[in-house]
Amino acid sequence: QLIMSLNSSTLLNEENSEEPKGNTECLGNLELQAPSSFQDNPLQQLKLASQEVLEKAKKSGRSKCPQCSSSRMFYCYTCFVPVETVPTKEIPTVKLPLKIDIIKHPNETDGKSTAVHAKLLAPDDVTIYKYPCIPEYKEKRHEIALVFPGPNSVSVKDIASHLQKYTKRSVSDNDDDCSREPFLKQAKIEPEEEKKECVSSNKIEGTILKKIIFIDSTWNQTSKIITDERLQGLLQIELKTRKTCFWRHQKGKPDTYLSTIEAIYYFLVDYHQEILKENYKGQYDNLLFFFSFMYTLIKNAKGCAGKE
């Protein structure tokens, strides 16, 4: 089972400008430490760009957003840009194989959402919408899927076969429209040939997934979004085998409930292998550039505070 987003957080609890002195002091004195085993840090095998820029920014503290001038750590979660102490050129850019729409619940605190990581790291391929302002997807449902668990959800490897059903349905609908064309316009074409030509001209090219949708909210907030009529009829995908590394996991929920950025990352890894049929060589690892850095610092901070 999967929920697209937990109540995710930035490193320094961005919704509050002040931190307990002890914890901030501990964080300030910490350097990135190399965990002794995969169990210590399950993210250590990622192929990431140098995080030195984040280490420097951590030492210098909060900085201004170049657009709104708000005081932030690492990036501005409202403008979707790095702060002044984190040069954009030193942040990796990830190219995705499809477009991603993230639908954010209006009550989801901006500073607690990992969805912004995706927008920062894959700006050309990610769009964030604040519900209820979302696109109409009905006309493109043959090339769009929604990552959300449910009784009719399918695994990533089954996407192609299920999208094919949507394609056939679309072709069938187009057949009906074509059959209503006056026959005189189809001069010298026999009825059977007319239908074949109509199917051919309206057939959607392949069954390629072009866009994937994620919901950014806590589990208890998803019901209003998932029942929205604009999302009805979309193919639903479920990620079942991944476990979260998120530091603010919802109490009482399975560890397979991922933060938004984790869900995006793991979906793309599976998509690359199961659908594109290509070996995965870390192409999307940098989507966890900020997430892995925060994970390590917070884990070390808890150790420093004796909370483990």
PDB file of C-alpha atoms in Angstrom:
ATOM      1  CA  GLN A   1       0.000   0.000   0.000  1.00  0.00           C
ATOM      2  CA  LEU A   2       1.056   3.569  -0.613  1.00  0.00           C
ATOM      3  CA  ILE A   3       0.127   7.072   0.277  1.00  0.00           C
ATOM      4  CA  MET A   4       1.817   9.648  -1.888  1.00  0.00           C
ATOM      5  CA  SER A   5       2.812  12.026   0.847  1.00  0.00           C
ATOM      6  CA  LEU A   6       3.258  12.067   4.534  1.00  0.00           C
ATOM      7  CA  ASN A   7       3.347  15.242   6.569  1.00  0.00           C
ATOM      8  CA  SER A   8       6.825  15.922   5.231  1.00  0.00           C
ATOM      9  CA  SER A   9       9.295  18.406   6.658  1.00  0.00           C
ATOM     10  CA  THR A  10      12.294  20.460   5.750  1.00  0.00           C
ATOM     11  CA  LEU A  11      15.383  20.157   7.873  1.00  0.00           C
ATOM     12  CA  LEU A  12      14.677  22.973  10.287  1.00  0.00           C
ATOM     13  CA  ASN A  13      10.878  22.797  10.565  1.00  0.00           C
ATOM     14  CA  GLU A  14      10.379  25.724   8.205  1.00  0.00           C
ATOM     15  CA  GLU A  15       6.932  26.664   9.425  1.00  0.00           C
ATOM     16  CA  ASN A  16       8.561  27.900  12.657  1.00  0.00           C
ATOM     17  CA  SER A  17      11.376  30.425  12.502  1.00  0.00           C
ATOM     18  CA  GLU A  18      12.775  29.408  15.884  1.00  0.00           C
ATOM     19  CA  GLU A  19      14.297  26.088  16.897  1.00  0.00           C
ATOM     20  CA  PRO A  20      14.980  24.689  20.360  1.00  0.00           C
ATOM     21  CA  LYS A  21      18.479  25.945  21.164  1.00  0.00           C
ATOM     22  CA  GLY A  22      19.854  22.525  22.021  1.00  0.00           C
ATOM     23  CA  ASN A  23      18.805  20.941  18.748  1.00  0.00           C
ATOM     24  CA  THR A  24      19.975  23.865  16.603  1.00  0.00           C
ATOM     25  CA  GLU A  25      23.320  23.876  18.386  1.00  0.00           C
ATOM     26  CA  CYS A  26      23.694  20.172  17.804  1.00  0.00           C
ATOM     27  CA  LEU A  27      22.869  20.538  14.113  1.00  0.00           C
ATOM     28  CA  GLY A  28      25.311  23.392  13.746  1.00  0.00           C
ATOM     29  CA  ASN A  29      28.179  21.310  15.076  1.00  0.00           C
ATOM     30  CA  LEU A  30      27.456  18.281  12.922  1.00  0.00           C
ATOM     31  CA  GLU A  31      29.285  17.397   9.739  1.00  0.00           C
ATOM     32  CA  LEU A  32      27.990  14.856   7.250  1.00  0.00           C
ATOM     33  CA  GLN A  33      29.057  11.501   8.619  1.00  0.00           C
ATOM     34  CA  ALA A  34      29.568   8.348   6.620  1.00  0.00           C
ATOM     35  CA  PRO A  35      27.229   5.717   8.093  1.00  0.00           C
ATOM     36  CA  SER A  36      28.879   2.419   8.937  1.00  0.00           C
ATOM     37  CA  SER A  37      26.334   0.273   7.147  1.00  0.00           C
ATOM     38  CA  PHE A  38      23.369   0.341   4.779  1.00  0.00           C
ATOM     39  CA  GLN A  39      21.129  -0.099   7.800  1.00  0.00           C
ATOM     40  CA  ASP A  40      22.509   3.153   9.255  1.00  0.00           C
ATOM     41  CA  ASN A  41      21.641   5.015   6.084  1.00  0.00           C
ATOM     42  CA  PRO A  42      19.614   3.178   3.408  1.00  0.00           C
ATOM     43  CA  LEU A  43      20.148   6.158   1.071  1.00  0.00           C
ATOM     44  CA  GLN A  44      23.932   5.894   1.059  1.00  0.00           C
ATOM     45  CA  GLN A  45      24.128   3.977  -2.228  1.00  0.00           C
ATOM     46  CA  LEU A  46      22.531   6.779  -4.237  1.00  0.00           C
ATOM     47  CA  LYS A  47      24.588   8.354  -7.002  1.00  0.00           C
ATOM     48  CA  LEU A  48      24.280  11.972  -5.976  1.00  0.00           C
ATOM     49  CA  ALA A  49      25.866  15.235  -7.023  1.00  0.00           C
ATOM     50  CA  SER A  50      28.166  16.828  -4.463  1.00  0.00           C
ATOM     51  CA  GLN A  51      26.219  18.093  -1.471  1.00  0.00           C
ATOM     52  CA  GLU A  52      28.999  20.429  -0.400  1.00  0.00           C
ATOM     53  CA  VAL A  53      26.832  23.406  -1.346  1.00  0.00           C
ATOM     54  CA  LEU A  54      24.216  22.268   1.182  1.00  0.00           C
ATOM     55  CA  GLU A  55      26.852  21.709   3.844  1.00  0.00           C
ATOM     56  CA  LYS A  56      28.087  25.277   3.383  1.00  0.00           C
ATOM     57  CA  ALA A  57      24.546  26.644   3.460  1.00  0.00           C
ATOM     58  CA  LYS A  58      23.841  24.749   6.681  1.00  0.00           C
ATOM     59  CA  LYS A  59      26.837  26.350   8.357  1.00  0.00           C
ATOM     60  CA  SER A  60      25.873  29.858   7.270  1.00  0.00           C
ATOM     61  CA  GLY A  61      22.262  29.445   8.404  1.00  0.00           C
ATOM     62  CA  ARG A  62      19.061  30.748   6.882  1.00  0.00           C
ATOM     63  CA  SER A  63      19.259  32.977   3.830  1.00  0.00           C
ATOM     64  CA  LYS A  64      16.973  35.115   1.677  1.00  0.00           C
ATOM     65  CA  CYS A  65      14.844  33.880  -1.176  1.00  0.00           C
ATOM     66  CA  PRO A  66      15.990  35.808  -4.282  1.00  0.00           C
ATOM     67  CA  GLN A  67      12.356  36.300  -5.327  1.00  0.00           C
ATOM     68  CA  CYS A  68      10.296  37.021  -2.201  1.00  0.00           C
ATOM     69  CA  SER A  69      13.138  37.823   0.246  1.00  0.00           C
ATOM     70  CA  SER A  70      11.735  35.434   2.864  1.00  0.00           C
ATOM     71  CA  SER A  71      14.212  33.813   5.238  1.00  0.00           C
ATOM     72  CA  ARG A  72      14.617  30.134   4.363  1.00  0.00           C
ATOM     73  CA  MET A  73      16.993  27.212   4.754  1.00  0.00           C
ATOM     74  CA  PHE A  74      18.323  25.794   1.445  1.00  0.00           C
ATOM     75  CA  TYR A  75      15.321  26.765  -0.711  1.00  0.00           C
ATOM     76  CA  CYS A  76      12.110  28.755  -0.775  1.00  0.00           C
ATOM     77  CA  TYR A  77       9.140  26.409  -0.635  1.00  0.00           C
ATOM     78  CA  THR A  78       6.735  29.032  -1.987  1.00  0.00           C
ATOM     79  CA  CYS A  79       8.790  30.317  -4.932  1.00  0.00           C
ATOM     80  CA  PHE A  80      10.423  26.938  -5.709  1.00  0.00           C
ATOM     81  CA  VAL A  81      13.939  28.372  -5.952  1.00  0.00           C
ATOM     82  CA  PRO A  82      17.160  27.912  -3.955  1.00  0.00           C
ATOM     83  CA  VAL A  83      18.082  30.637  -1.454  1.00  0.00           C
ATOM     84  CA  GLU A  84      20.927  33.078  -2.070  1.00  0.00           C
ATOM     85  CA  THR A  85      23.530  30.869  -0.351  1.00  0.00           C
ATOM     86  CA  VAL A  86      22.676  27.928  -2.631  1.00  0.00           C
ATOM     87  CA  PRO A  87      23.634  28.880  -6.225  1.00  0.00           C
ATOM     88  CA  THR A  88      21.293  27.340  -8.753  1.00  0.00           C
ATOM     89  CA  LYS A  89      24.222  26.178 -10.872  1.00  0.00           C
ATOM     90  CA  GLU A  90      25.380  23.974  -7.986  1.00  0.00           C
ATOM     91  CA  ILE A  91      22.019  22.205  -7.741  1.00  0.00           C
ATOM     92  CA  PRO A  92      21.667  19.125 -10.000  1.00  0.00           C
ATOM     93  CA  THR A  93      18.983  19.026 -12.675  1.00  0.00           C
ATOM     94  CA  VAL A  94      17.177  15.782 -13.415  1.00  0.00           C
ATOM     95  CA  LYS A  95      15.546  15.033 -16.768  1.00  0.00           C
ATOM     96  CA  LEU A  96      12.467  12.834 -16.410  1.00  0.00           C
ATOM     97  CA  PRO A  97      10.994  10.416 -18.984  1.00  0.00           C
ATOM     98  CA  LEU A  98       7.494  11.850 -18.512  1.00  0.00           C
ATOM     99  CA  LYS A  99       5.739  14.854 -17.019  1.00  0.00           C
ATOM    100  CA  ILE A 100       4.668  14.952 -13.387  1.00  0.00           C
ATOM    101  CA  ASP A 101       1.720  16.822 -11.892  1.00  0.00           C
ATOM    102  CA  ILE A 102       1.634  17.158  -8.109  1.00  0.00           C
ATOM    103  CA  ILE A 103      -1.714  18.044  -6.563  1.00  0.00           C
ATOM    104  CA  LYS A 104      -1.131  19.624  -3.192  1.00  0.00           C
ATOM    105  CA  HIS A 105      -3.819  19.732  -0.515  1.00  0.00           C
ATOM    106  CA  PRO A 106      -4.519  23.372   0.495  1.00  0.00           C
ATOM    107  CA  ASN A 107      -4.027  22.487   4.168  1.00  0.00           C
ATOM    108  CA  GLU A 108      -0.648  20.865   3.606  1.00  0.00           C
ATOM    109  CA  THR A 109       1.932  23.197   5.148  1.00  0.00           C
ATOM    110  CA  ASP A 110       4.272  24.484   2.441  1.00  0.00           C
ATOM    111  CA  GLY A 111       7.333  24.149   4.654  1.00  0.00           C
ATOM    112  CA  LYS A 112       6.522  20.502   5.398  1.00  0.00           C
ATOM    113  CA  SER A 113       6.143  19.291   1.830  1.00  0.00           C
ATOM    114  CA  THR A 114       8.820  17.319  -0.007  1.00  0.00           C
ATOM    115  CA  ALA A 115       6.953  17.953  -3.288  1.00  0.00           C
ATOM    116  CA  VAL A 116       9.014  21.115  -3.741  1.00  0.00           C
ATOM    117  CA  HIS A 117      12.148  18.937  -4.041  1.00  0.00           C
ATOM    118  CA  ALA A 118      10.821  17.552  -7.318  1.00  0.00           C
ATOM    119  CA  LYS A 119      10.102  21.021  -8.680  1.00  0.00           C
ATOM    120  CA  LEU A 120      13.552  22.281  -7.680  1.00  0.00           C
ATOM    121  CA  LEU A 121      15.419  19.333  -9.181  1.00  0.00           C
ATOM    122  CA  ALA A 122      13.291  18.647 -12.284  1.00  0.00           C
ATOM    123  CA  PRO A 123      11.834  22.099 -13.023  1.00  0.00           C
ATOM    124  CA  ASP A 124      11.072  21.395 -16.693  1.00  0.00           C
ATOM    125  CA  ASP A 125       9.059  18.267 -15.988  1.00  0.00           C
ATOM    126  CA  VAL A 126       7.228  18.953 -12.711  1.00  0.00           C
ATOM    127  CA  THR A 127       4.192  21.164 -12.076  1.00  0.00           C
ATOM    128  CA  ILE A 128       2.653  21.724  -8.644  1.00  0.00           C
ATOM    129  CA  TYR A 129      -1.042  22.574  -8.350  1.00  0.00           C
ATOM    130  CA  LYS A 130      -2.853  23.623  -5.200  1.00  0.00           C
ATOM    131  CA  TYR A 131      -6.230  21.909  -4.974  1.00  0.00           C
ATOM    132  CA  PRO A 132      -8.925  22.648  -6.139  1.00  0.00           C
ATOM    133  CA  CYS A 133      -7.111  24.416  -9.006  1.00  0.00           C
ATOM    134  CA  ILE A 134      -6.175  21.359 -11.071  1.00  0.00           C
ATOM    135  CA  PRO A 135      -6.318  20.542 -14.804  1.00  0.00           C
ATOM    136  CA  GLU A 136      -8.978  18.575 -16.653  1.00  0.00           C
ATOM    137  CA  TYR A 137      -7.539  15.144 -17.434  1.00  0.00           C
ATOM    138  CA  LYS A 138     -10.461  13.326 -19.072  1.00  0.00           C
ATOM    139  CA  GLU A 139      -9.442  13.861 -22.701  1.00  0.00           C
ATOM    140  CA  LYS A 140      -5.928  12.571 -22.029  1.00  0.00           C
ATOM    141  CA  ARG A 141      -6.725   9.647 -19.754  1.00  0.00           C
ATOM    142  CA  HIS A 142      -5.201   7.184 -22.236  1.00  0.00           C
ATOM    143  CA  GLU A 143      -1.757   8.651 -21.478  1.00  0.00           C
ATOM    144  CA  ILE A 144      -2.095   9.666 -17.812  1.00  0.00           C
ATOM    145  CA  ALA A 145      -1.990   7.669 -14.579  1.00  0.00           C
ATOM    146  CA  LEU A 146      -2.471   8.504 -10.901  1.00  0.00           C
ATOM    147  CA  VAL A 147      -0.262   7.066  -8.171  1.00  0.00           C
ATOM    148  CA  PHE A 148      -2.717   6.142  -5.450  1.00  0.00           C
ATOM    149  CA  PRO A 149      -3.623   2.860  -3.714  1.00  0.00           C
ATOM    150  CA  GLY A 150      -7.049   1.378  -4.201  1.00  0.00           C
ATOM    151  CA  PRO A 151      -8.989  -1.761  -5.081  1.00  0.00           C
ATOM    152  CA  ASN A 152      -8.421  -1.209  -8.805  1.00  0.00           C
ATOM    153  CA  SER A 153      -4.796  -0.083  -8.608  1.00  0.00           C
ATOM    154  CA  VAL A 154      -2.228  -1.883 -10.733  1.00  0.00           C
ATOM    155  CA  SER A 155       1.536  -2.298 -10.427  1.00  0.00           C
ATOM    156  CA  VAL A 156       3.990  -0.301 -12.524  1.00  0.00           C
ATOM    157  CA  LYS A 157       4.804  -3.305 -14.692  1.00  0.00           C
ATOM    158  CA  ASP A 158       1.140  -3.580 -15.714  1.00  0.00           C
ATOM    159  CA  ILE A 159       0.775   0.026 -16.864  1.00  0.00           C
ATOM    160  CA  ALA A 160       1.164  -0.675 -20.578  1.00  0.00           C
ATOM    161  CA  SER A 161      -1.493  -3.395 -20.764  1.00  0.00           C
ATOM    162  CA  HIS A 162      -4.005  -1.324 -18.832  1.00  0.00           C
ATOM    163  CA  LEU A 163      -3.376   1.871 -20.778  1.00  0.00           C
ATOM    164  CA  GLN A 164      -4.040  -0.154 -23.909  1.00  0.00           C
ATOM    165  CA  LYS A 165      -7.607  -0.621 -22.709  1.00  0.00           C
ATOM    166  CA  TYR A 166      -8.007   3.143 -22.447  1.00  0.00           C
ATOM    167  CA  THR A 167      -6.540   3.502 -25.932  1.00  0.00           C
ATOM    168  CA  LYS A 168      -8.953   0.966 -27.396  1.00  0.00           C
ATOM    169  CA  ARG A 169     -11.825   2.764 -25.701  1.00  0.00           C
ATOM    170  CA  SER A 170     -10.677   6.070 -27.197  1.00  0.00           C
ATOM    171  CA  VAL A 171     -10.342   4.511 -30.638  1.00  0.00           C
ATOM    172  CA  SER A 172     -13.788   3.007 -30.281  1.00  0.00           C
ATOM    173  CA  ASP A 173     -15.234   6.406 -29.403  1.00  0.00           C
ATOM    174  CA  ASN A 174     -13.492   7.911 -32.410  1.00  0.00           C
ATOM    175  CA  ASP A 175     -14.870   5.112 -34.591  1.00  0.00           C
ATOM    176  CA  ASP A 176     -18.361   6.105 -33.589  1.00  0.00           C
ATOM    177  CA  ASP A 177     -17.680   9.730 -34.449  1.00  0.00           C
ATOM    178  CA  CYS A 178     -16.160   8.766 -37.792  1.00  0.00           C
ATOM    179  CA  SER A 179     -19.052   6.497 -38.704  1.00  0.00           C
ATOM    180  CA  ARG A 180     -21.365   9.467 -38.448  1.00  0.00           C
ATOM    181  CA  GLU A 181     -19.536  11.244 -41.302  1.00  0.00           C
ATOM    182  CA  PRO A 182     -21.674  11.379 -44.463  1.00  0.00           C
ATOM    183  CA  PHE A 183     -20.721   8.462 -46.660  1.00  0.00           C
ATOM    184  CA  LEU A 184     -20.584  10.690 -49.740  1.00  0.00           C
ATOM    185  CA  LYS A 185     -17.484  12.301 -48.306  1.00  0.00           C
ATOM    186  CA  GLN A 186     -15.801   8.916 -48.451  1.00  0.00           C
ATOM    187  CA  ALA A 187     -16.171   8.448 -52.184  1.00  0.00           C
ATOM    188  CA  LYS A 188     -14.735   5.277 -53.709  1.00  0.00           C
ATOM    189  CA  ILE A 189     -14.252   3.714 -50.267  1.00  0.00           C
ATOM    190  CA  GLU A 190     -16.162   0.571 -49.441  1.00  0.00           C
ATOM    191  CA  PRO A 191     -17.840   0.406 -45.993  1.00  0.00           C
ATOM    192  CA  GLU A 192     -15.280  -2.015 -44.513  1.00  0.00           C
ATOM    193  CA  GLU A 193     -12.362  -0.079 -45.977  1.00  0.00           C
ATOM    194  CA  GLU A 194     -13.903   3.132 -44.673  1.00  0.00           C
ATOM    195  CA  LYS A 195     -13.950   1.796 -41.133  1.00  0.00           C
ATOM    196  CA  LYS A 196     -10.368   0.521 -41.336  1.00  0.00           C
ATOM    197  CA  GLU A 197      -9.135   3.868 -42.606  1.00  0.00           C
ATOM    198  CA  CYS A 198     -11.058   5.660 -39.875  1.00  0.00           C
ATOM    199  CA  VAL A 199      -9.534   3.484 -37.160  1.00  0.00           C
ATOM    200  CA  SER A 200      -6.070   3.979 -38.611  1.00  0.00           C
ATOM    201  CA  SER A 201      -6.360   7.749 -38.813  1.00  0.00           C
ATOM    202  CA  ASN A 202      -7.654   8.075 -35.262  1.00  0.00           C
ATOM    203  CA  LYS A 203      -5.497   5.457 -33.591  1.00  0.00           C
ATOM    204  CA  ILE A 204      -3.452   6.886 -30.766  1.00  0.00           C
ATOM    205  CA  GLU A 205       0.227   6.287 -31.229  1.00  0.00           C
ATOM    206  CA  GLY A 206       1.250   3.469 -28.903  1.00  0.00           C
ATOM    207  CA  THR A 207       0.179   3.136 -25.295  1.00  0.00           C
ATOM    208  CA  ILE A 208       2.817   5.433 -23.857  1.00  0.00           C
ATOM    209  CA  LEU A 209       2.385   6.980 -20.455  1.00  0.00           C
ATOM    210  CA  LYS A 210       3.078  10.694 -20.823  1.00  0.00           C
ATOM    211  CA  LYS A 211       2.094  12.065 -17.422  1.00  0.00           C
ATOM    212  CA  ILE A 212       1.888  10.769 -13.874  1.00  0.00           C
ATOM    213  CA  ILE A 213      -0.044  12.452 -11.050  1.00  0.00           C
ATOM    214  CA  PHE A 214       0.849  12.445  -7.348  1.00  0.00           C
ATOM    215  CA  ILE A 215      -1.197  13.738  -4.429  1.00  0.00           C
ATOM    216  CA  ASP A 216       0.711  15.703  -1.811  1.00  0.00           C
ATOM    217  CA  SER A 217      -1.151  15.470   1.494  1.00  0.00           C
ATOM    218  CA  THR A 218      -1.521  13.402   4.622  1.00  0.00           C
ATOM    219  CA  TRP A 219      -3.565  10.231   4.379  1.00  0.00           C
ATOM    220  CA  ASN A 220      -6.510  11.773   6.210  1.00  0.00           C
ATOM    221  CA  GLN A 221      -6.640  14.677   3.742  1.00  0.00           C
ATOM    222  CA  THR A 222      -6.680  12.662   0.530  1.00  0.00           C
ATOM    223  CA  SER A 223     -10.370  11.703   0.383  1.00  0.00           C
ATOM    224  CA  LYS A 224     -11.570  15.045  -0.973  1.00  0.00           C
ATOM    225  CA  ILE A 225      -8.951  15.107  -3.721  1.00  0.00           C
ATOM    226  CA  ILE A 226      -9.167  11.483  -4.813  1.00  0.00           C
ATOM    227  CA  THR A 227     -12.966  11.705  -5.182  1.00  0.00           C
ATOM    228  CA  ASP A 228     -12.778  14.809  -7.380  1.00  0.00           C
ATOM    229  CA  GLU A 229     -14.586  14.120 -10.653  1.00  0.00           C
ATOM    230  CA  ARG A 230     -11.592  15.383 -12.647  1.00  0.00           C
ATOM    231  CA  LEU A 231      -9.546  12.432 -11.411  1.00  0.00           C
ATOM    232  CA  GLN A 232     -12.180   9.788 -11.989  1.00  0.00           C
ATOM    233  CA  GLY A 233     -11.504   7.178 -14.647  1.00  0.00           C
ATOM    234  CA  LEU A 234      -7.731   7.523 -14.490  1.00  0.00           C
ATOM    235  CA  LEU A 235      -5.554   4.457 -14.255  1.00  0.00           C
ATOM    236  CA  GLN A 236      -4.321   4.124 -10.653  1.00  0.00           C
ATOM    237  CA  ILE A 237      -0.841   2.870  -9.811  1.00  0.00           C
ATOM    238  CA  GLU A 238       0.233   1.420  -6.494  1.00  0.00           C
ATOM    239  CA  LEU A 239       3.765   1.022  -5.121  1.00  0.00           C
ATOM    240  CA  LYS A 240       3.866  -1.858  -2.664  1.00  0.00           C
ATOM    241  CA  THR A 241       7.432  -2.893  -2.010  1.00  0.00           C
ATOM    242  CA  ARG A 242       9.206   0.303  -0.931  1.00  0.00           C
ATOM    243  CA  LYS A 243       9.748   1.446   2.639  1.00  0.00           C
ATOM    244  CA  THR A 244       9.975   5.065   3.721  1.00  0.00           C
ATOM    245  CA  CYS A 245      13.070   6.729   5.145  1.00  0.00           C
ATOM    246  CA  PHE A 246      11.073   9.795   6.070  1.00  0.00           C
ATOM    247  CA  TRP A 247      11.777  11.268   9.484  1.00  0.00           C
ATOM    248  CA  ARG A 248       8.167  12.286  10.170  1.00  0.00           C
ATOM    249  CA  HIS A 249       6.311   9.101   9.429  1.00  0.00           C
ATOM    250  CA  GLN A 250       2.614   9.191  10.330  1.00  0.00           C
ATOM    251  CA  LYS A 251       1.950   7.229  13.488  1.00  0.00           C
ATOM    252  CA  GLY A 252      -0.054   4.093  12.967  1.00  0.00           C
ATOM    253  CA  LYS A 253       0.626   3.947   9.227  1.00  0.00           C
ATOM    254  CA  PRO A 254       2.661   1.212   7.471  1.00  0.00           C
ATOM    255  CA  ASP A 255       6.279   1.997   6.617  1.00  0.00           C
ATOM    256  CA  THR A 256       5.315   1.568   2.956  1.00  0.00           C
ATOM    257  CA  TYR A 257       3.576   4.964   3.103  1.00  0.00           C
ATOM    258  CA  LEU A 258       6.112   7.163   1.346  1.00  0.00           C
ATOM    259  CA  SER A 259       6.804  10.873   1.345  1.00  0.00           C
ATOM    260  CA  THR A 260       5.966  12.574  -1.957  1.00  0.00           C
ATOM    261  CA  ILE A 261       9.532  12.778  -3.213  1.00  0.00           C
ATOM    262  CA  GLU A 262      10.170   9.136  -2.306  1.00  0.00           C
ATOM    263  CA  ALA A 263       7.039   8.056  -4.180  1.00  0.00           C
ATOM    264  CA  ILE A 264       8.125  10.009  -7.261  1.00  0.00           C
ATOM    265  CA  TYR A 265      11.648   8.609  -7.131  1.00  0.00           C
ATOM    266  CA  TYR A 266      10.652   4.966  -6.641  1.00  0.00           C
ATOM    267  CA  PHE A 267       7.953   5.173  -9.296  1.00  0.00           C
ATOM    268  CA  LEU A 268      10.490   6.461 -11.828  1.00  0.00           C
ATOM    269  CA  VAL A 269      13.008   3.748 -10.955  1.00  0.00           C
ATOM    270  CA  ASP A 270      10.355   1.067 -11.464  1.00  0.00           C
ATOM    271  CA  TYR A 271       9.090   2.762 -14.627  1.00  0.00           C
ATOM    272  CA  HIS A 272      12.604   2.899 -16.062  1.00  0.00           C
ATOM    273  CA  GLN A 273      13.109  -0.822 -15.514  1.00  0.00           C
ATOM    274  CA  GLU A 274       9.616  -2.238 -16.062  1.00  0.00           C
ATOM    275  CA  ILE A 275       8.310  -0.018 -18.877  1.00  0.00           C
ATOM    276  CA  LEU A 276      11.332   1.469 -20.603  1.00  0.00           C
ATOM    277  CA  LYS A 277      13.125  -1.866 -20.169  1.00  0.00           C
ATOM    278  CA  GLU A 278      16.452  -0.190 -19.471  1.00  0.00           C
ATOM    279  CA  ASN A 279      19.057  -0.830 -16.798  1.00  0.00           C
ATOM    280  CA  TYR A 280      18.835   1.659 -13.999  1.00  0.00           C
ATOM    281  CA  LYS A 281      22.127   3.457 -13.427  1.00  0.00           C
ATOM    282  CA  GLY A 282      21.092   6.168 -11.002  1.00  0.00           C
ATOM    283  CA  GLN A 283      19.507   8.487 -13.571  1.00  0.00           C
ATOM    284  CA  TYR A 284      16.935   9.804 -11.067  1.00  0.00           C
ATOM    285  CA  ASP A 285      18.936   9.529  -7.836  1.00  0.00           C
ATOM    286  CA  ASN A 286      19.423  13.279  -7.622  1.00  0.00           C
ATOM    287  CA  LEU A 287      15.689  13.672  -7.007  1.00  0.00           C
ATOM    288  CA  LEU A 288      16.685  12.716  -3.446  1.00  0.00           C
ATOM    289  CA  PHE A 289      19.472  15.346  -3.346  1.00  0.00           C
ATOM    290  CA  PHE A 290      17.811  17.425  -0.615  1.00  0.00           C
ATOM    291  CA  PHE A 291      15.957  14.513   1.009  1.00  0.00           C
ATOM    292  CA  SER A 292      19.057  12.392   1.615  1.00  0.00           C
ATOM    293  CA  PHE A 293      20.996  15.368   2.990  1.00  0.00           C
ATOM    294  CA  MET A 294      18.232  16.170   5.471  1.00  0.00           C
ATOM    295  CA  TYR A 295      17.860  12.511   6.392  1.00  0.00           C
ATOM    296  CA  THR A 296      21.533  12.249   7.342  1.00  0.00           C
ATOM    297  CA  LEU A 297      21.585  15.497   9.308  1.00  0.00           C
ATOM    298  CA  ILE A 298      18.429  14.722  11.242  1.00  0.00           C
ATOM    299  CA  LYS A 299      19.576  11.186  12.000  1.00  0.00           C
ATOM    300  CA  ASN A 300      22.884  12.533  13.281  1.00  0.00           C
ATOM    301  CA  ALA A 301      21.110  15.252  15.247  1.00  0.00           C
ATOM    302  CA  LYS A 302      18.964  12.680  17.003  1.00  0.00           C
ATOM    303  CA  GLY A 303      22.097  10.713  17.830  1.00  0.00           C
ATOM    304  CA  CYS A 304      23.715  13.872  19.159  1.00  0.00           C
ATOM    305  CA  ALA A 305      20.698  14.587  21.334  1.00  0.00           C
ATOM    306  CA  GLY A 306      20.661  10.995  22.622  1.00  0.00           C
ATOM    307  CA  LYS A 307      17.213  10.301  21.229  1.00  0.00           C
ATOM    308  CA  GLU A 308      17.989   7.103  19.367  1.00  0.00           C
TER     309      GLU A 308
END
